[in-house]
Coordinates of C-alpha atoms and ligand atoms in Angstrom, one line a residue:
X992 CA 23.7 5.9 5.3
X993 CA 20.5 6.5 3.3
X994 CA 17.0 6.3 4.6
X995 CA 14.7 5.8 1.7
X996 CA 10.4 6.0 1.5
X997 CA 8.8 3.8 -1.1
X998 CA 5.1 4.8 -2.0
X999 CA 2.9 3.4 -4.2
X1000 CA 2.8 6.5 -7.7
X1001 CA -0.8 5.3 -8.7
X1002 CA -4.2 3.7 -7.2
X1003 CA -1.9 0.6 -4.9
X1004 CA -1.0 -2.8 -6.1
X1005 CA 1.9 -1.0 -7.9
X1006 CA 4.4 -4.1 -7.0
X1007 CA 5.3 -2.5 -4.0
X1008 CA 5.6 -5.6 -1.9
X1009 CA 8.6 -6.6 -4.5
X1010 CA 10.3 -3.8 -4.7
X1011 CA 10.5 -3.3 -1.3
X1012 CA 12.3 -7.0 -0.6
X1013 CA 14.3 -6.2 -3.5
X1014 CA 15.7 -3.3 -1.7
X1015 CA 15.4 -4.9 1.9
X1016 CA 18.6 -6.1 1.5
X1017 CA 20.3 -2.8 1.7
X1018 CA 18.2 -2.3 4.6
X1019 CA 18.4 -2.5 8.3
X1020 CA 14.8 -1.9 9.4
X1021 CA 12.0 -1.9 7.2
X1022 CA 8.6 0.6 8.3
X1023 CA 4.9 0.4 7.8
X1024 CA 3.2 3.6 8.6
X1025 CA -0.2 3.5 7.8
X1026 CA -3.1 1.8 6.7
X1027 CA -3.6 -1.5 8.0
X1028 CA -5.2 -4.9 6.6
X1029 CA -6.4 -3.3 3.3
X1030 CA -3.2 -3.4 1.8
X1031 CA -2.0 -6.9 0.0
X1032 CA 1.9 -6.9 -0.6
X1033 CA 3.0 -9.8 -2.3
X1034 CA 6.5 -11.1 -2.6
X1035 CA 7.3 -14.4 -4.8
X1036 CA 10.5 -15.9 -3.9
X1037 CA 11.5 -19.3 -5.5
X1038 CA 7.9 -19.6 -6.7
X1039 CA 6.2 -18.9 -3.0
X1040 CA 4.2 -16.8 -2.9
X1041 CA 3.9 -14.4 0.7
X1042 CA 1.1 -11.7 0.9
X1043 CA 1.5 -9.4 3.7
X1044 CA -1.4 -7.2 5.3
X1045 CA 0.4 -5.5 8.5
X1046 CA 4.5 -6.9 9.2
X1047 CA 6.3 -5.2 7.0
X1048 CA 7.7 -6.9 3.4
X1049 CA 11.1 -6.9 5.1
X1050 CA 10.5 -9.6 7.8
X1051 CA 11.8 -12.8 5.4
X1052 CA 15.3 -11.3 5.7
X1053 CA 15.7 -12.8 9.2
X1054 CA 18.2 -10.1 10.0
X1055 CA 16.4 -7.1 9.5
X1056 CA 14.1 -5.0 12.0
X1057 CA 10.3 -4.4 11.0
X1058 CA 8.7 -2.0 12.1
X1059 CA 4.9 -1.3 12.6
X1060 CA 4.2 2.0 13.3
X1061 CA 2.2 4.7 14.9
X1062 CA 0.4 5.4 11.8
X1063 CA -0.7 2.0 11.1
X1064 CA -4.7 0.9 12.2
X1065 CA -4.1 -2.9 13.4
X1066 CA -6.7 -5.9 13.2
X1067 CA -5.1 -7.9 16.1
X1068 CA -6.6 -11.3 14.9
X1069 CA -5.4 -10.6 11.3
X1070 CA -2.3 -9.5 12.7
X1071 CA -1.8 -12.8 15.1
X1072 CA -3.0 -15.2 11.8
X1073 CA -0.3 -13.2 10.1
X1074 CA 2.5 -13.8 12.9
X1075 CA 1.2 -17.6 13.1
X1076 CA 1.5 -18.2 9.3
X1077 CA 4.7 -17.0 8.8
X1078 CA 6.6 -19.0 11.9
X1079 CA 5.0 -21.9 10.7
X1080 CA 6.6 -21.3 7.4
X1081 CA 9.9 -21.4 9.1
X1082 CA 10.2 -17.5 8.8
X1083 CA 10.4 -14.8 11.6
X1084 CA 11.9 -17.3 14.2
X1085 CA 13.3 -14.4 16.5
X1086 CA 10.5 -12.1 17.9
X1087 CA 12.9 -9.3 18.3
X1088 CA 12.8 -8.7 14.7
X1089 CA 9.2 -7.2 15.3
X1090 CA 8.6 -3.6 16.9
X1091 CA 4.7 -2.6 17.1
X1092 CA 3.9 1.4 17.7
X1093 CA 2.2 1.5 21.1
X1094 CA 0.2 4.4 19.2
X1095 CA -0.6 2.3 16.9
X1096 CA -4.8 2.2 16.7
X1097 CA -6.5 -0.7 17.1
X1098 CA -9.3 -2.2 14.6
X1099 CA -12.4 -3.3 16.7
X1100 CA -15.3 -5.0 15.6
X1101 CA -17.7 -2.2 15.1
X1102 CA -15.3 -1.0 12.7
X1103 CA -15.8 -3.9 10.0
X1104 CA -19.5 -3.7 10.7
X1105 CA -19.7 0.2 10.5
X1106 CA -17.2 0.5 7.1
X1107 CA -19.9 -2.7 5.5
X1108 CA -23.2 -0.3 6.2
X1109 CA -22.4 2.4 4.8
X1110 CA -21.4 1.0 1.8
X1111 CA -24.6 -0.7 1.6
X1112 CA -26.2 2.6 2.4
X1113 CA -24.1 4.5 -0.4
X1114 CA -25.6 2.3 -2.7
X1115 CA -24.3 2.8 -6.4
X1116 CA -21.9 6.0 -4.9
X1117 CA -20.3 3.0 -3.0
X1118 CA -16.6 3.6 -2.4
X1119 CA -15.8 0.0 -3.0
X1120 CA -13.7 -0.2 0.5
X1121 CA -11.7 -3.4 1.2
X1122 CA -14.9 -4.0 4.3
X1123 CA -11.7 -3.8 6.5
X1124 CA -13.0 -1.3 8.9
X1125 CA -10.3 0.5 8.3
X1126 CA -11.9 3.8 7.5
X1127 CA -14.5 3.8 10.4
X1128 CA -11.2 2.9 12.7
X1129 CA -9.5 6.2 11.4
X1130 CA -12.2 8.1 12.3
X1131 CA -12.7 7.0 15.6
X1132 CA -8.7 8.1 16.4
X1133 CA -9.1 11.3 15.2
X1134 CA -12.7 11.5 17.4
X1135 CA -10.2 10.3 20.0
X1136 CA -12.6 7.6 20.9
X1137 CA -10.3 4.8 19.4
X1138 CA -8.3 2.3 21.6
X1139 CA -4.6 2.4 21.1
X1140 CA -2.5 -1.1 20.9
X1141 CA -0.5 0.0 24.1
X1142 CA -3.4 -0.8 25.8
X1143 CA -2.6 -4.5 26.0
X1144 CA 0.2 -3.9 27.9
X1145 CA -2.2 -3.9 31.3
X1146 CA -5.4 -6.3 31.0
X1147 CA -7.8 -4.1 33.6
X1148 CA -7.0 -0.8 32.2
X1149 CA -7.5 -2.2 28.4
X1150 CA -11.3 -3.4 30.1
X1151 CA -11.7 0.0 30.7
X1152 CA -10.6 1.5 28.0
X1153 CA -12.7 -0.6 25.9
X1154 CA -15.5 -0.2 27.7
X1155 CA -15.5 3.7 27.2
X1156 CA -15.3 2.1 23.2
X1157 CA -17.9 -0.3 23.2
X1158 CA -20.5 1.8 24.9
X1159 CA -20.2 4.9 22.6
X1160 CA -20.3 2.5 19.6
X1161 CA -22.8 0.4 20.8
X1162 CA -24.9 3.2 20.9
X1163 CA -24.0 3.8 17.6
X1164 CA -24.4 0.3 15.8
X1165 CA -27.9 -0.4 17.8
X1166 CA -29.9 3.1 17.6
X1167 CA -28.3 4.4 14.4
X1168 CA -27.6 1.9 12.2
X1169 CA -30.3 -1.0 13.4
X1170 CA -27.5 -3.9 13.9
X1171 CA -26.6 -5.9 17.2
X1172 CA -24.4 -4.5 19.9
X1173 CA -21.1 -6.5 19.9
X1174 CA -20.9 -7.9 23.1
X1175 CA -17.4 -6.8 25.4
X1176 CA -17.0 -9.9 27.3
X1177 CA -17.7 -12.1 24.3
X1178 CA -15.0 -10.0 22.7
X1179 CA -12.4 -9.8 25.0
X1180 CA -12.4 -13.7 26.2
X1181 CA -11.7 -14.4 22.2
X1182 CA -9.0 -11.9 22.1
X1183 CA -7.4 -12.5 25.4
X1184 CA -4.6 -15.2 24.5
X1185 CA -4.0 -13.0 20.9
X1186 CA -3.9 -9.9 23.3
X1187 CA -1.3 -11.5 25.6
X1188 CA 0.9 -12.8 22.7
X1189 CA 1.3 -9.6 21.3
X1190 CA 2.5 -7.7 24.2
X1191 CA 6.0 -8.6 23.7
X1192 CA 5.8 -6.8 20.4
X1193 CA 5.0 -3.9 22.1
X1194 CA 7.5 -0.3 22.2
X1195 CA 8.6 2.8 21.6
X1196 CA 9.2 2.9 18.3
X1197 CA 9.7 6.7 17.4
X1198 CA 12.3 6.2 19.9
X1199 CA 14.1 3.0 18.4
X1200 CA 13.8 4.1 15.2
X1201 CA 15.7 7.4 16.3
X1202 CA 18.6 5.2 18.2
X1203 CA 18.8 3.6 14.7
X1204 CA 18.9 6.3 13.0
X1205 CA 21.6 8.2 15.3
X1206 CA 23.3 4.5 14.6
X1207 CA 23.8 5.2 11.1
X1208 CA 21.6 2.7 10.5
X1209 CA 19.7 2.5 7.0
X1210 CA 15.5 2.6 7.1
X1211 CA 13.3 1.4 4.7
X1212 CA 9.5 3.2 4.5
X1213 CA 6.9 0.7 3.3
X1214 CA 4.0 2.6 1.8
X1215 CA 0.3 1.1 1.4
X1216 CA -1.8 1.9 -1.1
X1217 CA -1.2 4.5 -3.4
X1218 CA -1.2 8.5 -4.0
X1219 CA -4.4 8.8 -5.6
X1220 CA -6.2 6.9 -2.6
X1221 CA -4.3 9.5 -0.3
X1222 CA -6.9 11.5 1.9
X1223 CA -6.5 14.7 0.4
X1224 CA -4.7 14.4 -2.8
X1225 CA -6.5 11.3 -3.9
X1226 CA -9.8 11.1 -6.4
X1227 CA -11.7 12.0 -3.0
X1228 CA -14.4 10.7 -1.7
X1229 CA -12.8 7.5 -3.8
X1230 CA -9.7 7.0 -1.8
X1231 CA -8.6 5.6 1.9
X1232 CA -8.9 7.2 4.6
X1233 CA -5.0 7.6 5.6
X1234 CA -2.1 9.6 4.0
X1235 CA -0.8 7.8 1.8
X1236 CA 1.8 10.4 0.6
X1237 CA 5.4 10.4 1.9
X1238 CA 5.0 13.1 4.0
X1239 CA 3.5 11.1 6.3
X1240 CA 5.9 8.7 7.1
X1241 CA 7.4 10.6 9.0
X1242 CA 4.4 11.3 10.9
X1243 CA 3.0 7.9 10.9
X1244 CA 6.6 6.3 12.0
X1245 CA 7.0 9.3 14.7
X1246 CA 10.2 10.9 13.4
X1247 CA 11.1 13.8 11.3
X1248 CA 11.3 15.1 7.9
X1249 CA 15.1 16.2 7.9
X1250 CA 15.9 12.6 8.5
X1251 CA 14.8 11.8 4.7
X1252 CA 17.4 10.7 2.1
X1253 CA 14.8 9.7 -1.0
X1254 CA 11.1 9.0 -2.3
X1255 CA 11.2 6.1 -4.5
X1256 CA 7.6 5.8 -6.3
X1257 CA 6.3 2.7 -7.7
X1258 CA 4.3 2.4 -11.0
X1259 CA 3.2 -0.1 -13.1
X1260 CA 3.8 0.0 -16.9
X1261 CA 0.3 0.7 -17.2
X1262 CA -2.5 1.2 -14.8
X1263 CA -5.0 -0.9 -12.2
X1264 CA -7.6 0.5 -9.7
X1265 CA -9.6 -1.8 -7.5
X1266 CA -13.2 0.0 -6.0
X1267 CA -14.7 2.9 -7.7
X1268 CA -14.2 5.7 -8.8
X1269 CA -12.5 7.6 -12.3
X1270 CA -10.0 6.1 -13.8
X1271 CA -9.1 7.9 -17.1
X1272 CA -7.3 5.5 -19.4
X1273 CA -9.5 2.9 -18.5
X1274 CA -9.9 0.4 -21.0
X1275 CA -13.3 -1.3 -21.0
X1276 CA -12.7 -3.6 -23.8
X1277 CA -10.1 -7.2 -24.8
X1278 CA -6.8 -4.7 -24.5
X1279 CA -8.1 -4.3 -20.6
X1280 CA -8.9 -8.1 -20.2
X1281 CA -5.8 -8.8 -21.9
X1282 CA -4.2 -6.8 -19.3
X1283 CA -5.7 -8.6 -16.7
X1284 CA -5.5 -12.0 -17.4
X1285 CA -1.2 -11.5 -18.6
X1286 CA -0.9 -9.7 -15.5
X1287 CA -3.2 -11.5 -12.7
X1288 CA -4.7 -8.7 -11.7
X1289 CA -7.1 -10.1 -8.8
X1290 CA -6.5 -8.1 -5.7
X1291 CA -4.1 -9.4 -3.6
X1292 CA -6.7 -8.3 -0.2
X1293 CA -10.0 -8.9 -1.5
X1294 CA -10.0 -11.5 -4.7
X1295 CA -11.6 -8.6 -6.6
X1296 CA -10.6 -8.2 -10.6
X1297 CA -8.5 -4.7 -10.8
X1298 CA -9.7 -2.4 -13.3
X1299 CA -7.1 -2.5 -16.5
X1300 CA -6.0 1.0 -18.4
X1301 CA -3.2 2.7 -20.1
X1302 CA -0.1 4.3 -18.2
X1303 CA -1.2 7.7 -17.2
X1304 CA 1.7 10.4 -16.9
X1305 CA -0.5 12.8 -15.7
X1306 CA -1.1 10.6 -12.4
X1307 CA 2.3 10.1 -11.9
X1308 CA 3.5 13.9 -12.5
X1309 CA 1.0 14.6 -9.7
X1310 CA 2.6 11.5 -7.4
X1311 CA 5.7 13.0 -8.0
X1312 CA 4.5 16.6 -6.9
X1313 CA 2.9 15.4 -4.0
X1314 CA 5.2 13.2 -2.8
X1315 CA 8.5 14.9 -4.1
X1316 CA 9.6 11.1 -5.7
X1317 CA 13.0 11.5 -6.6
X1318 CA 13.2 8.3 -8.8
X1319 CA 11.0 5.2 -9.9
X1320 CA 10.3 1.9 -10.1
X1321 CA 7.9 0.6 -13.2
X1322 CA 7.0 -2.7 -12.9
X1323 CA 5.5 -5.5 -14.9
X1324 CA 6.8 -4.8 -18.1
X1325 CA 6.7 -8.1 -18.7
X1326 CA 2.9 -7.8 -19.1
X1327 CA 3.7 -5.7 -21.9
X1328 CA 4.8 -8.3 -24.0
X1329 CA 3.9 -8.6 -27.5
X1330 CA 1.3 -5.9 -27.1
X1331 CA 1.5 -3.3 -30.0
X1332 CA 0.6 -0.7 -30.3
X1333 CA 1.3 0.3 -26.2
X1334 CA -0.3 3.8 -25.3
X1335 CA 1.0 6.5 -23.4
X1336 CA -2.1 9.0 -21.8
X1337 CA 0.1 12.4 -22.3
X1338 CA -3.0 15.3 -20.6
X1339 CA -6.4 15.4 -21.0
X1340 CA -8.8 16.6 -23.2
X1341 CA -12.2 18.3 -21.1
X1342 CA -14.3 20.1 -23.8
X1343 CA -12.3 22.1 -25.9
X1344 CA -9.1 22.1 -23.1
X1345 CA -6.1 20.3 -22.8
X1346 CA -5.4 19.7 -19.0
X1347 CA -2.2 18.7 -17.8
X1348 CA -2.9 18.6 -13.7
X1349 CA -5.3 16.0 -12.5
X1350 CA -8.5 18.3 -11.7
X1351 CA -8.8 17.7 -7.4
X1352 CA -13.1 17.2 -8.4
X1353 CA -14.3 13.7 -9.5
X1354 CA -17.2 14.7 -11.8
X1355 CA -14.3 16.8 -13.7
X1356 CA -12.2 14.5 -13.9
X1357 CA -14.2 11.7 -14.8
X1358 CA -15.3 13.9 -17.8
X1359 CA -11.3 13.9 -19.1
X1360 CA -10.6 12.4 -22.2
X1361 CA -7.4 11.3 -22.3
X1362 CA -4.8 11.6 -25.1
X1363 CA -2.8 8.8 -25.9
X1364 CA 0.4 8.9 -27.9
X1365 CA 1.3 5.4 -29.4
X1366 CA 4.6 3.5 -28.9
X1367 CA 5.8 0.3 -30.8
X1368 CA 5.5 -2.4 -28.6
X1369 CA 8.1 -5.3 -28.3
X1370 CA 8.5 -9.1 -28.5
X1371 CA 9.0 -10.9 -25.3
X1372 CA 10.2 -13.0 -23.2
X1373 CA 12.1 -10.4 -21.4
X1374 CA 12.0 -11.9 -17.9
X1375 CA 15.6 -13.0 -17.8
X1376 CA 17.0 -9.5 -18.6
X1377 CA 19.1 -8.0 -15.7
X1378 CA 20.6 -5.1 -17.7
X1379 CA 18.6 -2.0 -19.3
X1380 CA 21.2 -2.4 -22.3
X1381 CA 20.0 -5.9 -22.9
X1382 CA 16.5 -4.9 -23.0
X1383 CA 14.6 -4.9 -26.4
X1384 CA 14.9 -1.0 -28.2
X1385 CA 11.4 -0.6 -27.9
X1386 CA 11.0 -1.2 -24.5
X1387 CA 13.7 0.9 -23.8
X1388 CA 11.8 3.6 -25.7
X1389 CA 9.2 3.0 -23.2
X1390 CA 11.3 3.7 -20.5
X1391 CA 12.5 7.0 -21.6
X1392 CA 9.4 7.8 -23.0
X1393 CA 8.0 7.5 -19.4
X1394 CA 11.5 9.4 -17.8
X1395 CA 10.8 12.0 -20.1
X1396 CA 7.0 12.7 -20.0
X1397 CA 7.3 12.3 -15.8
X1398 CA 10.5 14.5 -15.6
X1399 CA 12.5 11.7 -13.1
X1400 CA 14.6 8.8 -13.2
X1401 CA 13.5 5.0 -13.5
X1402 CA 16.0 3.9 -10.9
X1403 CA 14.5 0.2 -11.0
X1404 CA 12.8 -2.4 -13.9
X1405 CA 10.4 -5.2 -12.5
X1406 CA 10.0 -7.5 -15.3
X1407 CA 8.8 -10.7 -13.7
X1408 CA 7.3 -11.1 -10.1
X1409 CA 10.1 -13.5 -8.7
X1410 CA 12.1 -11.4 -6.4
X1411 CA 15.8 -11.9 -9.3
X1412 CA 13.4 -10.1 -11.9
X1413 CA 14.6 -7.3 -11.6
X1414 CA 16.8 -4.5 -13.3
X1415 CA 18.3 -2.2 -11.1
X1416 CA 19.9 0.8 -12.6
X1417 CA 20.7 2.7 -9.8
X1418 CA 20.1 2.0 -5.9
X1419 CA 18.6 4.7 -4.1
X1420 CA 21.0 3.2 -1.0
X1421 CA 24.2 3.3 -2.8
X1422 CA 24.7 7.0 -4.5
Ligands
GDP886 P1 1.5 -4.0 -3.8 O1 0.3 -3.9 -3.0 O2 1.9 -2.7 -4.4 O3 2.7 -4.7 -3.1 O4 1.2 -4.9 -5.1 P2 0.4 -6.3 -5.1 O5 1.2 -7.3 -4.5 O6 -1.0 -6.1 -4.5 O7 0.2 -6.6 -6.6 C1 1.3 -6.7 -7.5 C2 1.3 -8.0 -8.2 O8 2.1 -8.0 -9.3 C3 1.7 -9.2 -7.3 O9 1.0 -10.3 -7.6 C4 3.2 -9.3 -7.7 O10 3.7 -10.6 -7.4 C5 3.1 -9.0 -9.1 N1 4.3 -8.4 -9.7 C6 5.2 -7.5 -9.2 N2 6.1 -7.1 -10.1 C7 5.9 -7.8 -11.2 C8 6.4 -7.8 -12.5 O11 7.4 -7.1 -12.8 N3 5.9 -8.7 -13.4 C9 4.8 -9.5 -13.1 N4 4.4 -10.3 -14.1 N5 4.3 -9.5 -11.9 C10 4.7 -8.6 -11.0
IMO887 P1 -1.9 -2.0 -1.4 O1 -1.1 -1.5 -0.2 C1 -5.3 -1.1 -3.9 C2 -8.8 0.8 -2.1 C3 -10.1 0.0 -2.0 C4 -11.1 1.1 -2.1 C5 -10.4 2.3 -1.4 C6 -10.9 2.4 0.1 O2 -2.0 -3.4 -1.5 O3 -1.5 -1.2 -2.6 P2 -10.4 1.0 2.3 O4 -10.7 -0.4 2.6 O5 -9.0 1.4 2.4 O6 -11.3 2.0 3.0 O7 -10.8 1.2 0.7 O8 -9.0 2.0 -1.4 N1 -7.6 0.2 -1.5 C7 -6.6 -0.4 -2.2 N2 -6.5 -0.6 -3.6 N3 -4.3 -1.5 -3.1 C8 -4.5 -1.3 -1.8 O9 -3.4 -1.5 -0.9 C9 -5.6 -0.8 -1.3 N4 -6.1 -0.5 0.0 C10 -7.3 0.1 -0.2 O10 -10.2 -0.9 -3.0 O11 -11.2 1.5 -3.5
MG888 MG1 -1.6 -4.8 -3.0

């Protein structure tokens, strides 16, 4: 029995999605925790192509539990659309293989609008948000103002309850910010039948996923974004607003730490950001275009083209501090393909110091230089390698380059996005 947290090492869109239906086989319930619609998980399986926002990555394997949990902020339109579209893809046929947190907060419509003014107020300082409202919906939990999901479960005490919403945040959106109220029964008569239907999604799921546990059953954490967007340990105020760091699965799925087996974190062979903020090894010139266009990097949530850069070790020594990662997964190799040289961002050079740490203030560490040390790149294809021995020397090299530099084990090789492109040296489930 192993239960086993995946979390993105770098700024999201790490390749989470596919790692974590690689491993969903070895699986008996797969767990989202937090965030909500801002993430963009995409799986390719026999040249489909799924991208979740909310149900778990798991929910293709027709015999495994998803869970969403407590931690999770939840759009229930995007949520239904995302329910619809995968039953009329023949997927998710049995409705018991969906558990929803009833502490799970729900996303209201003053949250999308609140989220889009201030980043029109914040001007150039923008954060760059996903316009999700997922922020603004944060906030409005931890002001305990916020509506849970539960509260579907009884139709005249969810009126109430988001009344005592609406009014506050009416106020808010009409003498504050200068936009329309949102109008409650307008709102509630288009989210009636959606409300209804996802009632029988509706539990206790600290308290399943306990049973399972005490089951010997084997859970699967499905991080969303990445550690540098985490609350505190991100490149703050450029980040989300959850915890994006493992600790807070536990929290966010409602069960303890002790019940923790491994942290898998997942890294790209280079790096990508999406919305502002520093970026050290940023590359601003063809090498970063190059990146892009070999690697489609277009955000899977948003359409927007991810900022391209170098792999950074010392972003992923401090995702493996804070998250204590025990192995990773580096993905999209591939992209690496007949790129030479291929650079390696060792520390940082800030005036006449080398820094090793990543600095916790912006304005210092957007002033870090970093220092790259070269590595001989190597000729592809490479997509039809399933064994690290069969892999070209160089990229080998890169490998233990990376193992070495990071101090952990590369457990897992993505080298194409199909779902068989994959090189799996050891399986955090079977140790
Ligand atoms: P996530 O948010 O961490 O799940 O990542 P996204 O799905 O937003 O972005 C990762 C993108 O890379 C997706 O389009 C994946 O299909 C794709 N991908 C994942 N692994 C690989 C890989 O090894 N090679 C290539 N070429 N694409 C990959
Ligand atoms: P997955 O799970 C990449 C980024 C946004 C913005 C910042 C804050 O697919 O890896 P928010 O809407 O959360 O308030 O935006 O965080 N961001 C992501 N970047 N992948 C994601 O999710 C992201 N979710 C949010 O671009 O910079
Ligand atoms: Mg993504």
């Amino acid at each position: 029995m192993a239960n086993v947290i995946i979390v993105g090492a770098q700024w999201g869109d790490e390749g989470k999605g596919k790692i974590i239906d690689l491993l969903t086989p070895f699986a008996d319930v797969v767990i989202r925790f937090q965030g909500g619609n801002n993430a963009g998980h995409t799986l390719v399986i026999k040249g489909e192509k799924f991208i979740f926002h909310l149900i778990p990555s798991g929910i293709l394997h027709p015999d495994k539990s998803c869970v969403i949990g407590n931690g999770v902020v939840i759009d229930p339109h995007v949520l239904w659309e995302e329910i619809l579209n995968l039953k009329s893809h023949g997927y998710f046929e049995n409705d018991n293989q969906l558990l929803i947190s009833e502490e799970a907060h729900l996303i209201l419509p003053h949250h999308r609008i609140i989220d889009g003014a201030r980043e029109r107020m914040l001007k150039d300082s923008k954060i760059g948000t996903t316009g999700r409202g997922i922020g603004p919906a944060y906030e409005d939990k931890a002001a305990r103002i916020g509506v849970r999901i539960g509260g579907i479960l009884d139709e005249d005490e969810l009126l109430l309850k988001l009344k005592r919403f609406f009014d506050i945040k009416n106020k808010f959106l009409t003498a504050v910010l200068g936009e329309e109220a949102v109008s409650l029964p307008k709102y509630f008569e288009s989210h009636r039948e959606i409300f209804f239907n996802l009632r029988k999604y509706i539990t206790n799921t600290s308290l399943f996923l306990y049973q399972q546990i005490k089951a010997g059953k084997n859970l699967l954490f499905e991080g969303a974004q990445g550690s540098l967007l985490d609350l505190d340990h991100g490149t703050y105020p450029y980040v989300t607003s959850s915890h994006t760091v493992a600790g807070n699965a536990c929290c966010g799925a409602g069960i303890g730490p002790t019940y923790i087996d491994h942290v898998m974190g997942v890294s790209k062979a280079y790096t990508t950001r999406v919305g502002s903020g520093p970026f050290p090894t940023e590359l601003k010139d063809e090498v970063g275009d190059l990146i892009r266009e070999k690697g489609a990097e277009f955000g899977s949530t948003t359409g927007r083209p991810r900022r391209c850069g170098w792999f950074d070790s010392v972003i992923l020594r401090h995702a493996i501090r804070i998250n204590g990662l025990t192995s990773l997964a580096i993905t999209k190799m591939d992209v690496l393909n007949d790129i030479d040289p291929i650079k390696i961002c060792t520390g940082y050079r800030l005036e006449d110091k080398i820094i090793t740490e990543v600095p916790a203030d912006i304005g210092i560490l957007s002033k870090c230089e970093p220092i790259y040390e070269d590595l001989p790149g190597w000729k592809g294809p490479i997509s039809d390698i399933r064994s690290f021995s069969d892999l070209p020397e160089n990229a080998k090299r890169f490998i233990e380059r990376v193992e070495e530099l990071c101090g952990i084990e590369v457990f897992i090789i993505s080298v194409g996005s199909e779902r068989e492109e994959s090189i799996i040296k050891a399986n955090p489930f079977i140790m």
